[in-house]
Short mmCIF file of C-alpha atoms in Angstrom, two decimals:
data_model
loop_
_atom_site.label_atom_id
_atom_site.label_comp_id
_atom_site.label_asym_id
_atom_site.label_seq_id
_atom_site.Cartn_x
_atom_site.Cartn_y
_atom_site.Cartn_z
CA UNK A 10 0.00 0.00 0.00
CA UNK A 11 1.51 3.36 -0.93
CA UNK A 12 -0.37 5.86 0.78
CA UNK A 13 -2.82 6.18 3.71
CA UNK A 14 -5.77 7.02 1.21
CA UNK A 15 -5.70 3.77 0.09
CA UNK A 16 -6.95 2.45 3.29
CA UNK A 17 -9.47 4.80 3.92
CA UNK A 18 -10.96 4.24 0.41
CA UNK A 19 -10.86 0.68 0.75
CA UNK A 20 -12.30 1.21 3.92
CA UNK A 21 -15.90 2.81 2.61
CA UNK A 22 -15.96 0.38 -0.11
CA UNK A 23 -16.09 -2.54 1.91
CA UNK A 24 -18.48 -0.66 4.09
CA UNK A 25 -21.15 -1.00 1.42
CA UNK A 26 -20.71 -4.43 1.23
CA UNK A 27 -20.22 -5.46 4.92
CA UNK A 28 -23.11 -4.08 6.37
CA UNK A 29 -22.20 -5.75 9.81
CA UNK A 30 -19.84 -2.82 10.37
CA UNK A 31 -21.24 0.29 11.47
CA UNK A 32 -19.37 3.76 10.74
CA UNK A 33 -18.10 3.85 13.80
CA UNK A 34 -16.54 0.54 13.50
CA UNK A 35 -15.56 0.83 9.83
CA UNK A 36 -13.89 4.17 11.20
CA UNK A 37 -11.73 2.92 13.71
CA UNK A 38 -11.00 -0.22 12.23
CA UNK A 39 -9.84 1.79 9.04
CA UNK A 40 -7.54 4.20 11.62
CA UNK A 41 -6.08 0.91 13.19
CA UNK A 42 -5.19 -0.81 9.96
CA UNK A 43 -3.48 2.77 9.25
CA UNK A 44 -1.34 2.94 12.08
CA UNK A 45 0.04 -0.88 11.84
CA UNK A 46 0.29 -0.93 8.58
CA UNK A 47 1.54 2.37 7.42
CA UNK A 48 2.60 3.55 10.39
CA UNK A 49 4.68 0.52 11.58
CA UNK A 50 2.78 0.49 14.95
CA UNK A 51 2.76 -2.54 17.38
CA UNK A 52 -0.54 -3.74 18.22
CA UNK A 53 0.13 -2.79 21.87
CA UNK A 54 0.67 0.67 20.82
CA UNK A 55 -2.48 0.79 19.10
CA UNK A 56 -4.41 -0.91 21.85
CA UNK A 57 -2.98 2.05 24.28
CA UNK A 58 -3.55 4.46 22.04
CA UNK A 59 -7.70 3.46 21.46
CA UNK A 60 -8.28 2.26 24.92
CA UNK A 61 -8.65 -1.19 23.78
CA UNK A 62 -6.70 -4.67 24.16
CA UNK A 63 -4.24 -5.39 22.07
CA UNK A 64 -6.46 -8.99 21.02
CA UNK A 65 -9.09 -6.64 20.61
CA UNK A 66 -6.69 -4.77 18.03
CA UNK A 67 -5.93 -8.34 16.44
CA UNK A 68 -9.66 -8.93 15.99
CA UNK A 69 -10.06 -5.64 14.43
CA UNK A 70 -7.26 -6.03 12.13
CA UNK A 71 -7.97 -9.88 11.22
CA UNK A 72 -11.31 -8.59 10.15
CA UNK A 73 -10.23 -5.88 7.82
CA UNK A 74 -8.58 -8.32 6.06
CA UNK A 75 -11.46 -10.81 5.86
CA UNK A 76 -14.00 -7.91 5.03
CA UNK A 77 -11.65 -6.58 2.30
CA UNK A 78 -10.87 -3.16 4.42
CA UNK A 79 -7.51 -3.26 3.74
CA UNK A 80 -5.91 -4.90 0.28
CA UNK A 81 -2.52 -6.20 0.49
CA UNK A 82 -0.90 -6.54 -2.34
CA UNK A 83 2.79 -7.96 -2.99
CA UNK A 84 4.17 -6.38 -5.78
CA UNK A 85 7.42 -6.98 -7.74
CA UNK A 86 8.74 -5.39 -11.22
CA UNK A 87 7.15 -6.58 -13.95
CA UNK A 88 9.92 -8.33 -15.37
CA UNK A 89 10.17 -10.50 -12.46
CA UNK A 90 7.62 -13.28 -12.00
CA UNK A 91 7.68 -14.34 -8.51
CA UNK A 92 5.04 -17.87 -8.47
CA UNK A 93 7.53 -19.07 -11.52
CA UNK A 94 10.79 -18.20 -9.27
CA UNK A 95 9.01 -19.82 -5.67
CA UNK A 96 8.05 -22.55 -7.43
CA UNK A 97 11.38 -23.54 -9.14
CA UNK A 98 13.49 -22.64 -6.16
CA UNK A 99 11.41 -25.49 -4.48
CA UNK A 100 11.61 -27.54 -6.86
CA UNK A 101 15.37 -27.84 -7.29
CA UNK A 102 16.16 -27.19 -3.77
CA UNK A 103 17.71 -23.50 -4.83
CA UNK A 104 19.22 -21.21 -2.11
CA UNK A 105 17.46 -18.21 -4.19
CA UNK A 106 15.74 -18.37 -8.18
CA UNK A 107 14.85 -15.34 -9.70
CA UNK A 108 12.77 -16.05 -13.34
CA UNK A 109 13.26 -13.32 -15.63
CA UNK A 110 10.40 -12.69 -18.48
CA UNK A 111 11.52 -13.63 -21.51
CA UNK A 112 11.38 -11.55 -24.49
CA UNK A 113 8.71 -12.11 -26.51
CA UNK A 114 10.94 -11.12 -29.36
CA UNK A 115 13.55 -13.32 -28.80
CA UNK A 116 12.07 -16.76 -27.07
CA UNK A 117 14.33 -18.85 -28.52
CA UNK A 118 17.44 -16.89 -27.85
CA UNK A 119 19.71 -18.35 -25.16
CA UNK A 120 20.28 -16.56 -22.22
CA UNK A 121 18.33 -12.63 -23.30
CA UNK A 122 20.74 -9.93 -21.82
CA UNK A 123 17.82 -8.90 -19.45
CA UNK A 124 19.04 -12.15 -17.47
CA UNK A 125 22.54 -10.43 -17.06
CA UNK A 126 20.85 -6.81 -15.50
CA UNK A 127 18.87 -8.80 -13.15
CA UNK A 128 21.96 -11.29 -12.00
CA UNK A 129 23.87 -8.08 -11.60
CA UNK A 130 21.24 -6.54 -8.55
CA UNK A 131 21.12 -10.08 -7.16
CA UNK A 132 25.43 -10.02 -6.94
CA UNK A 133 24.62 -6.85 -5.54
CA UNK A 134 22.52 -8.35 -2.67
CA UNK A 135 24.08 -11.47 -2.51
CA UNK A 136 27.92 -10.01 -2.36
CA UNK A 137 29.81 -8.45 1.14
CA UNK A 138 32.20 -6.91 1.77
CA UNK A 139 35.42 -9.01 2.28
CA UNK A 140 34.44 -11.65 0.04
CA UNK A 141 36.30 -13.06 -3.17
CA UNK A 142 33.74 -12.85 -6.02
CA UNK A 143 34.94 -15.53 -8.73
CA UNK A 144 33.61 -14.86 -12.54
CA UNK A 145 33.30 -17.87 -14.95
CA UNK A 146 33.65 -17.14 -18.58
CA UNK A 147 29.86 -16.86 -20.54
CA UNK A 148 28.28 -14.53 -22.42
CA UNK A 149 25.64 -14.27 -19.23
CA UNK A 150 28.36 -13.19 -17.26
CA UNK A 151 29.69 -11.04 -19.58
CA UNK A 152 26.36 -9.17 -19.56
CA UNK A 153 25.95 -9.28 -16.04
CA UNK A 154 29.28 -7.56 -15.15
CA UNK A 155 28.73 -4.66 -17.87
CA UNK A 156 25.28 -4.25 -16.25
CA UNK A 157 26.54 -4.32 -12.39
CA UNK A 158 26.33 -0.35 -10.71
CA UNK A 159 27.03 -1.98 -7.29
CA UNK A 160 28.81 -3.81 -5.33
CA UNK A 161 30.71 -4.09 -1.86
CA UNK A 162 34.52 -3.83 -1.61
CA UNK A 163 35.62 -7.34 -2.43
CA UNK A 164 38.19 -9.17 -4.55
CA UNK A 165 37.29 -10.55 -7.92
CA UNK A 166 39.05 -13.63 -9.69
CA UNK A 167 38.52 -15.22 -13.01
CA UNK A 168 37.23 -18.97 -12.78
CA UNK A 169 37.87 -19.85 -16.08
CA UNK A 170 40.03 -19.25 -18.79
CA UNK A 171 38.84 -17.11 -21.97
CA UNK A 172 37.22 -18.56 -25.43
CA UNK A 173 39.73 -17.00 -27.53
CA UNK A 174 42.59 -15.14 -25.98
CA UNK A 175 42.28 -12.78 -28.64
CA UNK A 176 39.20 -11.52 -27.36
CA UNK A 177 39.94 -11.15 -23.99
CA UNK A 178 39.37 -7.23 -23.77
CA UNK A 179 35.74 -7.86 -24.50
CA UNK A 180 35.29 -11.21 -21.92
CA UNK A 181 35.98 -11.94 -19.02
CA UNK A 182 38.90 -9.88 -18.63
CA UNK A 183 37.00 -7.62 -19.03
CA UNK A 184 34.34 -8.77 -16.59
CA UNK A 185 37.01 -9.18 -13.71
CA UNK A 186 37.90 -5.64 -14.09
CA UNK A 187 34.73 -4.00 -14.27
CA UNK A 188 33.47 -5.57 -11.23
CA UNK A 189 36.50 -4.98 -9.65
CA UNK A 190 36.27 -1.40 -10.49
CA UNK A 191 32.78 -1.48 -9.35
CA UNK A 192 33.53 -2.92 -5.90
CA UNK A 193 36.58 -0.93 -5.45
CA UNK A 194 38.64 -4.13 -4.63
CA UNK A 195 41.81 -6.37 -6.39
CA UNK A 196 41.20 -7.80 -10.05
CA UNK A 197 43.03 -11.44 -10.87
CA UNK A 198 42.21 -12.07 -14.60
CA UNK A 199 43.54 -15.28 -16.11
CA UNK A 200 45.22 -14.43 -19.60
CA UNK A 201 45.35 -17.75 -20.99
CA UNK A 202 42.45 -19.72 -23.31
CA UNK A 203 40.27 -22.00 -21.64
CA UNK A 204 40.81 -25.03 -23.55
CA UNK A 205 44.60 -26.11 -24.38
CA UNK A 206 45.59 -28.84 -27.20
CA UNK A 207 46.80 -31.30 -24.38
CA UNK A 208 46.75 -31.74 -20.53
CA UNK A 209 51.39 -30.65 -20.76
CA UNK A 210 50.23 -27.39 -21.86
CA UNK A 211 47.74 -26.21 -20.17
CA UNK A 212 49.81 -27.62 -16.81
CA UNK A 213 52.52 -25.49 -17.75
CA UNK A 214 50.28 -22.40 -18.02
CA UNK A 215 48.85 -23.42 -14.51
CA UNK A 216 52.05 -22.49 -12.94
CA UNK A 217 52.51 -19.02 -14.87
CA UNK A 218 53.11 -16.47 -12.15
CA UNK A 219 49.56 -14.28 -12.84
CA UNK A 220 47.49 -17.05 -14.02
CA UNK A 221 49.06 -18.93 -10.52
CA UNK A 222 48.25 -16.08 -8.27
CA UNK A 223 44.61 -16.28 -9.89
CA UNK A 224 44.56 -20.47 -9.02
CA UNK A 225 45.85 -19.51 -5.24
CA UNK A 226 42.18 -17.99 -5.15
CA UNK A 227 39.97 -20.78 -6.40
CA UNK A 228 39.66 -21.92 -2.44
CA UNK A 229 38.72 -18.91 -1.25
CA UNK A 230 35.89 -17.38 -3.52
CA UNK A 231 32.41 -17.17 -1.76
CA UNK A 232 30.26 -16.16 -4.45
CA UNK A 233 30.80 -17.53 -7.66
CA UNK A 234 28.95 -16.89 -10.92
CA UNK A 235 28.57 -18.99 -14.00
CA UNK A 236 27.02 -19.78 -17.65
CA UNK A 237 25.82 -22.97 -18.76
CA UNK A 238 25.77 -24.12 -22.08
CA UNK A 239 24.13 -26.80 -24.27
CA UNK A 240 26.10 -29.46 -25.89
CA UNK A 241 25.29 -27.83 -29.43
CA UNK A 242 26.95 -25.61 -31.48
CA UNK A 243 26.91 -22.00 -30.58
CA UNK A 244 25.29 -22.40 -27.01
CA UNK A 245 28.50 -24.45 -25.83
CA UNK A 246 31.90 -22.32 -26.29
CA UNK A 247 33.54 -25.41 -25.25
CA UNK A 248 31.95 -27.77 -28.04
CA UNK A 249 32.83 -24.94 -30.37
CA UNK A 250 36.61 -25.36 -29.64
CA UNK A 251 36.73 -29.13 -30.40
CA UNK A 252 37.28 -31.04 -33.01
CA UNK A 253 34.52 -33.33 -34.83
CA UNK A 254 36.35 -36.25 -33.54
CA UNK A 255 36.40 -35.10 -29.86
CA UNK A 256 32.53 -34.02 -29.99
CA UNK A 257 31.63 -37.53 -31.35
CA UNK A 258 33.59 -38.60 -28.57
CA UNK A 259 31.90 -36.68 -25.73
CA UNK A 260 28.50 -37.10 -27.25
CA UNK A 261 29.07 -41.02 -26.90
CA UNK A 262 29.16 -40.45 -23.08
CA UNK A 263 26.12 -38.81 -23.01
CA UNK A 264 27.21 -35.43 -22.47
CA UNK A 265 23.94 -32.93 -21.91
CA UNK A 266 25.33 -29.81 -20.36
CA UNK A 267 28.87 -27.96 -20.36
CA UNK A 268 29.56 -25.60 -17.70
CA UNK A 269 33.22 -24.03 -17.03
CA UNK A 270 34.53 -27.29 -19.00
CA UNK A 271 32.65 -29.37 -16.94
CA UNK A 272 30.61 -32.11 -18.79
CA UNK A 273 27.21 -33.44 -17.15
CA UNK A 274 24.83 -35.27 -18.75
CA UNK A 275 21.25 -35.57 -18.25
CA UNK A 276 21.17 -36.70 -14.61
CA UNK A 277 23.94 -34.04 -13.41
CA UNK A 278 26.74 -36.46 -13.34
CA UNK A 279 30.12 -35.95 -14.33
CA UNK A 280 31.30 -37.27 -17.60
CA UNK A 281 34.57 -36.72 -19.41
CA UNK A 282 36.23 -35.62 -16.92
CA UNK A 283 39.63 -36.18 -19.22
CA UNK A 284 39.12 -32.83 -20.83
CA UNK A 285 39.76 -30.50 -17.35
CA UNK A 286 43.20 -31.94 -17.81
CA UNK A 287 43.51 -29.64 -21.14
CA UNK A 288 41.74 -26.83 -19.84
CA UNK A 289 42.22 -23.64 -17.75
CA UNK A 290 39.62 -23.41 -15.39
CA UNK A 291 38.15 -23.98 -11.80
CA UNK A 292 37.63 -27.45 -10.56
CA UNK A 293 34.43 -28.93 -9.59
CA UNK A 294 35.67 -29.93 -6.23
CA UNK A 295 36.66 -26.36 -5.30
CA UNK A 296 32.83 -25.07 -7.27
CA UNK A 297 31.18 -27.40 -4.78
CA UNK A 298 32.69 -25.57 -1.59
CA UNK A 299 31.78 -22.14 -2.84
CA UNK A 300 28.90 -21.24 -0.32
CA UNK A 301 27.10 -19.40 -3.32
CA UNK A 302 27.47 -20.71 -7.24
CA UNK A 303 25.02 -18.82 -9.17
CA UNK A 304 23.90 -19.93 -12.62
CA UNK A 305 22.70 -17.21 -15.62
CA UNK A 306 20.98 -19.41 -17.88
CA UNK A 307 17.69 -18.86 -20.17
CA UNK A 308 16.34 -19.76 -23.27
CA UNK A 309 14.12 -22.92 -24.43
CA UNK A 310 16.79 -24.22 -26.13
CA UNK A 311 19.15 -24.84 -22.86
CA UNK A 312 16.22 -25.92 -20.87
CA UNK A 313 17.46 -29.82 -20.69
CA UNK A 314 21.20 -28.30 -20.45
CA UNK A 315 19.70 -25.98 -17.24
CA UNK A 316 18.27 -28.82 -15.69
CA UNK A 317 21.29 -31.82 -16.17
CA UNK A 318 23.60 -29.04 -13.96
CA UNK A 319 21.35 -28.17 -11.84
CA UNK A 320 21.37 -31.71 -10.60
CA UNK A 321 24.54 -32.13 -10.53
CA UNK A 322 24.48 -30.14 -6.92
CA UNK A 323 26.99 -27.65 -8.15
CA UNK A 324 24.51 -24.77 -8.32
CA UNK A 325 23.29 -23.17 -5.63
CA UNK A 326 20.92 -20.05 -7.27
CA UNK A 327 20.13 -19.59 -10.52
CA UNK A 328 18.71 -16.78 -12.98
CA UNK A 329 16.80 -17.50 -15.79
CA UNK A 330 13.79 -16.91 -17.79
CA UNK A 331 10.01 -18.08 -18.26
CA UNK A 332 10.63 -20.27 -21.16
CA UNK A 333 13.46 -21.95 -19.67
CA UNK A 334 11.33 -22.04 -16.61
CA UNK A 335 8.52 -23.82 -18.03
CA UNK A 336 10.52 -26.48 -19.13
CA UNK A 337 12.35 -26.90 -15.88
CA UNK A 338 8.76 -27.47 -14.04
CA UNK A 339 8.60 -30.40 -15.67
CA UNK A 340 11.33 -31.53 -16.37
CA UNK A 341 11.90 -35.29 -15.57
CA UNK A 342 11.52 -36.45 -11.83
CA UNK A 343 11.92 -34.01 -8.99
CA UNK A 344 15.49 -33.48 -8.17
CA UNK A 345 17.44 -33.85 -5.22
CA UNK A 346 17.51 -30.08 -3.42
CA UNK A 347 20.88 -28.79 -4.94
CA UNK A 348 22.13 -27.78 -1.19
CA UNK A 349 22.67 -31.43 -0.57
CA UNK A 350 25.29 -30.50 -3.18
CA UNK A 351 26.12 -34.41 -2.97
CA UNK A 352 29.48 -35.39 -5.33
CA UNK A 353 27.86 -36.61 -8.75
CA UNK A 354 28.89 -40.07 -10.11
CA UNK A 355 30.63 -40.00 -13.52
CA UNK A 356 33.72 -41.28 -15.72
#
């Protein structure tokens, strides 16, 4: 309710229709729904204040609400559609899930940049100060960190390393910084692709003094953020970096979901687990003891990829949208709450 007025007009309404209440009752029941809830009042302060006791105050108010006197109504941005977020938090066992409308232009688009501005007020809630704050590459996260206005003084580390090195000003690099200039705090970008030809190389990049420095963090980020992709071209930046040969090969596991070079399939476990030897990136032991992974994820398409991590425990909150959403309501048998965060089975 935004204003007094509101009460009182509700008030007279509902005295036209509740003829039990005379004036004088629909009077001072309208003044004591005013002062507790506009006014912030304790029921004891109202009961002084009319003479009364305070259960006759709890009468009063318990009827305004049955008699329609007052209307309370719980309100949240459009955008935002709060039965679809309850419901999936539940559902998956989610610390927090905030479902994002998706836009009706673009249904079919994985992960709408709208999911990035809301995922960069929910860091904003979610993030104090003193924390580490680690940043996965995705184009989700990408769009969250150019979106973020706010955060707390805190350290921010790259998770993974980047697609294509030669794009690093406009990834994650760039992500890191901007939400360390946000937050005011120490930036540890990894300059190094994600994904290395073989396990030798990608060792010997490990123990590169910057990209090092960056590892020394892994075990002590608190709030992590990630993308998930889809094992299908252009929704996976992993499957995009291998070769025919290797993707047959993954596929043959059962792969369903990629996220930070992690390979799930549809169940949430592990599979392939070879390919984090070649790659520059957190590991899933260390994304399991982060109090607080969230997920950006949206679109139909990655609705079975969404799911399949979700599973897998590793996730603790997610942001996504309606269509993904939909899908996720019903999608297979109810999962085990992700804070169980229980290490997934896989080869």
């Amino acid at each position: 309710m935004n204003s007094s007025e509101e009460i009182a007009v509700s008030g007279m309404s509902a005295g036209r229709s509740a003829m039990r209440m005379g004036p004088a009752e629909l009077v001072q029941a309208a003044a004591m729904a005013r002062r507790f809830y506009l006014e912030g009042k304790s029921k004891i302060q109202i009961a002084e204040e009319f003479g009364v006791s305070r259960f006759k105050v709890a009468r009063v108010l318990e009827t305004a609400l049955e008699r329609d006197l007052v209307r309370i109504e719980i309100r949240v941005p459009a955008e935002l559609d709060a039965e679809r977020s309850d419901a999936l938090r539940a559902r998956y066992g989610l610390r927090h899930a905030v479902v994002v409308e998706s836009p009706a232009e673009a249904e079919e688009t994985p992960d709408p940049e709208n999911l990035g501005e809301v995922a960069a007020d929910l860091l904003g809630e979610l993030v104090n100060e003193g924390d580490v704050l680690g940043l996965a590459w995705g184009r989700s996260t990408i769009h969250m960190a150019a979106a973020l206005d706010r955060l707390p003084p805190c350290t921010v580390v790259q998770l993974t390393g980047v697609y294509d090195a030669g794009t690093a000003e406009r990834g994650s690099v760039e992500a890191v910084r901007r939400a360390a200039q946000v937050s005011g705090g120490d930036a540890h970008p990894i300059y190094a692709p994600m994904l290395l030809p073989d396990a030798a190389t990608a060792a010997a990049l490990r123990h590169q003094t910057g990209i090092a420095r960056a590892f020394e963090y892994f075990d002590k980020v608190t709030v992590a953020c990630v993308s998930i992709g889809s094992w299908e071209p252009g929704i996976s930046t992993v499957h995009d970096m291998l070769s025919d040969e290797e993707r047959a090969h993954y596929a043959s596991l059962g792969v369903a979901a990629e996220m930070s070079a992690h390979l799930f399939d549809a169940e949430g476990r592990r599979v392939g687990r070879d390919l984090g030897e070649r790659c520059i990136t957190v590991k899933a032991d260390q994304l399991r003891r982060i109090p607080e992974v969230v997920a950006i994820a949206g679109g139909q398409r990655k609705g079975p990829a969404i799911d399949a991590v979700l599973r897998s425990g590793l996730v603790t909150s997610l942001v996504t949208d309606t269509s993904a959403a939909d899908y996720l309501m019903t999608a297979g048998p109810t999962p085990e709450p992700a804070l169980h965060r229980a290490d997934p089975d896989g080869v």
